[in-house]
Tab-separated table of C-alpha atoms in Angstrom:
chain	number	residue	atom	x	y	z
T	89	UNK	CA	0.000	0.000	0.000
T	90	UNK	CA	1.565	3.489	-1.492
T	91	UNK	CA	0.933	6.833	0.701
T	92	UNK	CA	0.643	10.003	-1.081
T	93	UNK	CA	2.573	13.059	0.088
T	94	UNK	CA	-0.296	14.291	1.742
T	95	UNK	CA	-1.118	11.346	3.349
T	96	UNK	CA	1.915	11.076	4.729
T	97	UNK	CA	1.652	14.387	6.561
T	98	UNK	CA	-1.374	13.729	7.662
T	99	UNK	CA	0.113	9.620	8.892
T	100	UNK	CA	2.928	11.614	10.360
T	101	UNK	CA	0.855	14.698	12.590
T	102	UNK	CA	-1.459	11.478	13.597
T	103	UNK	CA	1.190	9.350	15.309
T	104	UNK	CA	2.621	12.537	16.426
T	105	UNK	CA	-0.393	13.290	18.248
T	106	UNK	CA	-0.734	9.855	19.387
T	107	UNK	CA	2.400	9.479	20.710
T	108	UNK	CA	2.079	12.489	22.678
T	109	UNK	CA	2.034	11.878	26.801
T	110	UNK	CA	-0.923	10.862	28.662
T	111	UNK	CA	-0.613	13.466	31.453
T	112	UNK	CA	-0.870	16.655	29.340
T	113	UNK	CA	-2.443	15.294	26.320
T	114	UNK	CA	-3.174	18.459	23.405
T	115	UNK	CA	-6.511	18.333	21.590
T	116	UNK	CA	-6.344	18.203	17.802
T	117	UNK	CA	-7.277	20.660	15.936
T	118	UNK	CA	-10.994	20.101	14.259
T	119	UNK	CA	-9.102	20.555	10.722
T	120	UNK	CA	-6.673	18.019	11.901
T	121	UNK	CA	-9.288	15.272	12.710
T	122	UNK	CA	-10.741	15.696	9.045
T	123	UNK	CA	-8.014	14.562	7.905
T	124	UNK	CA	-7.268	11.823	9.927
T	125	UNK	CA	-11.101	10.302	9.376
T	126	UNK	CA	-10.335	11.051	5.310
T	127	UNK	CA	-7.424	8.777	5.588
T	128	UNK	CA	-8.787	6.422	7.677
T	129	UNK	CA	-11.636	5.993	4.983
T	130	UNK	CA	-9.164	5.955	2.491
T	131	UNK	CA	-7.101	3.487	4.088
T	132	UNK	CA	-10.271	1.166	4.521
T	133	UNK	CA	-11.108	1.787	0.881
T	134	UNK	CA	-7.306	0.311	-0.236
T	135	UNK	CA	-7.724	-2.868	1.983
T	136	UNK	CA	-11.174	-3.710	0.460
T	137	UNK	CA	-10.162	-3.295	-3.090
T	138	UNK	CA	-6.971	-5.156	-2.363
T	139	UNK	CA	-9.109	-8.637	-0.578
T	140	UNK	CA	-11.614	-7.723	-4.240
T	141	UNK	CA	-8.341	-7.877	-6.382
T	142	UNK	CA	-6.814	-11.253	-4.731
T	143	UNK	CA	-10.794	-12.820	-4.995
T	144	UNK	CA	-10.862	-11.944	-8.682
T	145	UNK	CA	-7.163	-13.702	-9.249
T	146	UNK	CA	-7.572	-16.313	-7.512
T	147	UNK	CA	-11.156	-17.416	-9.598
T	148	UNK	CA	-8.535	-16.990	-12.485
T	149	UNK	CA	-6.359	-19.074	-11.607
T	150	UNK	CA	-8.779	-21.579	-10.931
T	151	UNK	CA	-10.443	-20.920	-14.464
T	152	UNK	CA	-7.472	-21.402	-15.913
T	153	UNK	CA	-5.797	-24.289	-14.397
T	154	UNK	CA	-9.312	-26.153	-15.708
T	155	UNK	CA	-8.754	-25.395	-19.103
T	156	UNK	CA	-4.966	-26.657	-19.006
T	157	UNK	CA	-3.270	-27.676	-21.425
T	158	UNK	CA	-4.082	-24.848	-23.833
T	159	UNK	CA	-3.739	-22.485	-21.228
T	160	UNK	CA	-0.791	-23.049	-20.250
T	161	UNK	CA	0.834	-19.802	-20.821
T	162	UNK	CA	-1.905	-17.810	-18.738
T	163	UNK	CA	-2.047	-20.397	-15.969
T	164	UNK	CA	1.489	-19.355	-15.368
T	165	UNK	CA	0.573	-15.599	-14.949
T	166	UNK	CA	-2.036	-15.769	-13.101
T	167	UNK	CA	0.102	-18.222	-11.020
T	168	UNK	CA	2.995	-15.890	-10.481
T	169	UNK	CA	0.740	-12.729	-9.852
T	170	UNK	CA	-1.280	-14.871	-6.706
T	171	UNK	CA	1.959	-15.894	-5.479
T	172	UNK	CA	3.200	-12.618	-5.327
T	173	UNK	CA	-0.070	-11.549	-3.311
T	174	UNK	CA	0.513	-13.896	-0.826
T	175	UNK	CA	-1.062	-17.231	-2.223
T	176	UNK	CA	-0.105	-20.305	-0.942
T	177	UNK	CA	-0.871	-22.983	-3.551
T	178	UNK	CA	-2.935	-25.726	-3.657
T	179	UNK	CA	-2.530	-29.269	-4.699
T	180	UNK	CA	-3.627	-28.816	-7.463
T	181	UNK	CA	-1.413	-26.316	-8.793
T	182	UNK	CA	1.247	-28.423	-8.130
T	183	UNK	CA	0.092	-31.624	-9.856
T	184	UNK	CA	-0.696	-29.365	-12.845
T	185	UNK	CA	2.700	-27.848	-12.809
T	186	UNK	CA	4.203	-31.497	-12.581
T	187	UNK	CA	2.416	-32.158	-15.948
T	188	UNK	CA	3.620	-28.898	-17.854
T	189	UNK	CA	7.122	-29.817	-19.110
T	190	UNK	CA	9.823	-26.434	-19.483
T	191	UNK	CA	11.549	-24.595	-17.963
T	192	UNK	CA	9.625	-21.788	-17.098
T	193	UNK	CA	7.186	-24.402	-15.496
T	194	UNK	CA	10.085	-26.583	-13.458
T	195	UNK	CA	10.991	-23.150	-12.189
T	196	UNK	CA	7.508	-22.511	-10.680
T	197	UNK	CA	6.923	-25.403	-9.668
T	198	UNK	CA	10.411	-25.157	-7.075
T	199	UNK	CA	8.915	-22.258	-6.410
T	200	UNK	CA	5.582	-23.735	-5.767
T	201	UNK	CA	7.068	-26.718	-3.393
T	202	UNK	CA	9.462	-24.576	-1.225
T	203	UNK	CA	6.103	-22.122	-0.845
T	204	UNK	CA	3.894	-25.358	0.464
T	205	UNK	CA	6.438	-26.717	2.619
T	206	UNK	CA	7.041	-23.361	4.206
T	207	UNK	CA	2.667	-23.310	4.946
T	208	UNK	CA	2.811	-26.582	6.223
T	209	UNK	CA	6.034	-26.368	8.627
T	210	UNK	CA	3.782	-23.288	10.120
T	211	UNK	CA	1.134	-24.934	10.654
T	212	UNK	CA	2.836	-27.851	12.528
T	213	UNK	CA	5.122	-25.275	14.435
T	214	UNK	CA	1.557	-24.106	15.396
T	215	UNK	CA	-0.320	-27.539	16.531
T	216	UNK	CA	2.770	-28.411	18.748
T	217	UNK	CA	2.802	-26.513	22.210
T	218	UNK	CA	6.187	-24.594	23.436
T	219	UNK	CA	8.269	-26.174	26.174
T	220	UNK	CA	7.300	-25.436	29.572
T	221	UNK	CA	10.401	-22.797	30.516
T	222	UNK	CA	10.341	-20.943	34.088
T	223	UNK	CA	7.117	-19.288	33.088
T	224	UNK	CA	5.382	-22.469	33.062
T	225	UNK	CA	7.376	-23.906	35.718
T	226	UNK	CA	5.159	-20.845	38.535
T	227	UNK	CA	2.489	-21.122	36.475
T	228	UNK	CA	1.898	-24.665	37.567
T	229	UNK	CA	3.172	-23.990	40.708
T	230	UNK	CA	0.526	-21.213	40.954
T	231	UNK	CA	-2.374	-23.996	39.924
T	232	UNK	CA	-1.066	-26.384	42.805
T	233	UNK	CA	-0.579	-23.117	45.548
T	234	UNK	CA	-3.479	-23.353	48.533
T	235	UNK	CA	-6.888	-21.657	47.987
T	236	UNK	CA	-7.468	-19.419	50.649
T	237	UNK	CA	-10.790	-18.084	51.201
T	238	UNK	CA	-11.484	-14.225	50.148
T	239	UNK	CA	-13.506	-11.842	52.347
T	240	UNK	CA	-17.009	-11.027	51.885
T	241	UNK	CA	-17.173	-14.805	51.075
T	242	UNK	CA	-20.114	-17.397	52.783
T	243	UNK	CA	-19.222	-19.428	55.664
T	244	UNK	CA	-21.229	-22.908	56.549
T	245	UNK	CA	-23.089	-21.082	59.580
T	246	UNK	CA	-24.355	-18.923	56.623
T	247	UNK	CA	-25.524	-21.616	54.576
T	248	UNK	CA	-28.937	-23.292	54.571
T	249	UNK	CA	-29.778	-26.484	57.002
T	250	UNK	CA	-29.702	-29.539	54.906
T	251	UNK	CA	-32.681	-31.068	55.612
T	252	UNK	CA	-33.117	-34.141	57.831
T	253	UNK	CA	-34.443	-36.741	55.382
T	254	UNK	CA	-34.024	-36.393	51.752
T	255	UNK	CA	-36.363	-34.434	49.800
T	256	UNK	CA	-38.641	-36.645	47.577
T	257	UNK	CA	-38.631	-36.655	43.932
T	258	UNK	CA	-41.661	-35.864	41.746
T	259	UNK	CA	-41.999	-39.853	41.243
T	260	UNK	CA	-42.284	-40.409	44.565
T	261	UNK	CA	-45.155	-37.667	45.091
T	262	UNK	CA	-47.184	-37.999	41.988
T	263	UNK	CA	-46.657	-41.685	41.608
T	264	UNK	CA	-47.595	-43.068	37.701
T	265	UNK	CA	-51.190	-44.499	37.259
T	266	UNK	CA	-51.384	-47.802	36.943
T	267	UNK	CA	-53.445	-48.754	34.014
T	268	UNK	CA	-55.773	-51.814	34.677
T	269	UNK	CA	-55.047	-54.891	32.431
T	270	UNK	CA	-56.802	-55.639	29.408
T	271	UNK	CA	-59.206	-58.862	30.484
T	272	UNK	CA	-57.954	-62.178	28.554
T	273	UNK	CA	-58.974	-63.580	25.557
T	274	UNK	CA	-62.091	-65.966	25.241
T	275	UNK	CA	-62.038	-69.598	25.104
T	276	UNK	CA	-62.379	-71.308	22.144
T	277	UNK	CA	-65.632	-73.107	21.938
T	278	UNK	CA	-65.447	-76.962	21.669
T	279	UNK	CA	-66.194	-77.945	17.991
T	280	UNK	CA	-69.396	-80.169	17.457
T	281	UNK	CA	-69.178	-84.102	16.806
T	282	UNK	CA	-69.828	-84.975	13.123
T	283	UNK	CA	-73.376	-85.560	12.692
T	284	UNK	CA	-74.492	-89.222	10.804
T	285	UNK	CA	-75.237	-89.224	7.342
T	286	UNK	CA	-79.051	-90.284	6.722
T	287	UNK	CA	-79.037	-93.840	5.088
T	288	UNK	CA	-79.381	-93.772	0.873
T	289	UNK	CA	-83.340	-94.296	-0.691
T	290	UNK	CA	-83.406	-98.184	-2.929
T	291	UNK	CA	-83.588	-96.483	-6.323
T	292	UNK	CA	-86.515	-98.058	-8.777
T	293	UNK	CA	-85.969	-101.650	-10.237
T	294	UNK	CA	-84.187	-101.835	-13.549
T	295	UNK	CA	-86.601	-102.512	-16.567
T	296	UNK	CA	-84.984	-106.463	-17.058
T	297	UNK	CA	-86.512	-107.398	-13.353
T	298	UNK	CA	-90.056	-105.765	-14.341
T	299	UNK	CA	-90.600	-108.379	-16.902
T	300	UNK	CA	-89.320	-110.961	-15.414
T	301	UNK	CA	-91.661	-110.563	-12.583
């Protein structure tokens, strides 16, 4: 971020004024105070376009590293330029860069490597706790030191009676209703004995016994 002339008078009667001491501290002048707001909005301003800039550049590189192998020259700039703006990169990038052949490409991609490593060394450096020096030798002495009760505090004369028997639960007091049981099932009813078939009518006599007769 680049500071104007002007801005940097006006940076320069601001830390002035703050670094002035606290027992006879001089008001600014109203005049003065415009200008430090108008900076202040200014500086705000930068900062925003700067986290709109690295958005847009980083959705470029991504656009491009999807369209790779044709865009290989572009994939580099855009590379380089979020690099410079503090981008760590990706996976991704990497395994693309291993499949560009060149130069210009093995070049980045050193570049690339060192940058990850670096990220990922500070992010173990900041998982792992520091070694317990003097300071943490009387800090856990201080955990271990006697508690010692403060004034103002509540003694046990001051504290309720517990109560002789123990205090019953809302079970105990509104005990569940039972629910009566459902009556049983009826009995089958025995089945019937078979009743007798009625004996079979004597049909007529054939025609040959007629004459006969």
């Amino acid at each position: 971020m680049a500071f104007s002339a002007d801005e940097l008078r006006v940076l320069r009667r601001a830390l002035a004024q703050a670094l002035q001491p606290s027992t006879s501290p001089t008001p600014p002048h109203p005049e003065d105070v415009h200008d430090y707001l108008r900076l202040a909005d200014a500086v705000d301003e930068a900062a925003r376009e700067s986290v709109r800039l690295r958005t847009f550049l980083f959705a470029e590189l991504v656009r491009y590293r999807a369209a790779l192998p044709g865009s290989a020259t572009g994939f580099l700039e855009r590379l380089n330029g979020a690099l410079d703006s503090g981008y760590v990169p990706l996976p991704d990038d990497l395994a693309a860069l291993r499949r560009l052949r060149g130069g210009r490409y093995d070049a980045m991609l050193r570049r690339c490597e060192h940058l990850a490593e670096l990220a990922v060394r500070a992010r173990l450096e900041a998982r792992i706790p520091a070694p317990a020096g003097a300071g943490g030798a009387r800090a856990a002495a201080a955990l271990r030191a006697r508690l010692y009760a403060l004034p103002g505090g509540r003694c046990a004369a001051d504290l309720p009676p517990r109560p002789s028997r123990p205090v019953p639960t809302p079970g105990e007091v509104f005990p569940r209703r039972r629910h009566p049981a459902p009556p049983p099932d009826p009995e089958p009813e025995p089945a019937s004995p078979p009743q007798p078939s009625p004996p079979e009518k004597p049909g007529p006599p054939a025609p040959e016994e007629r004459a006969t007769g």
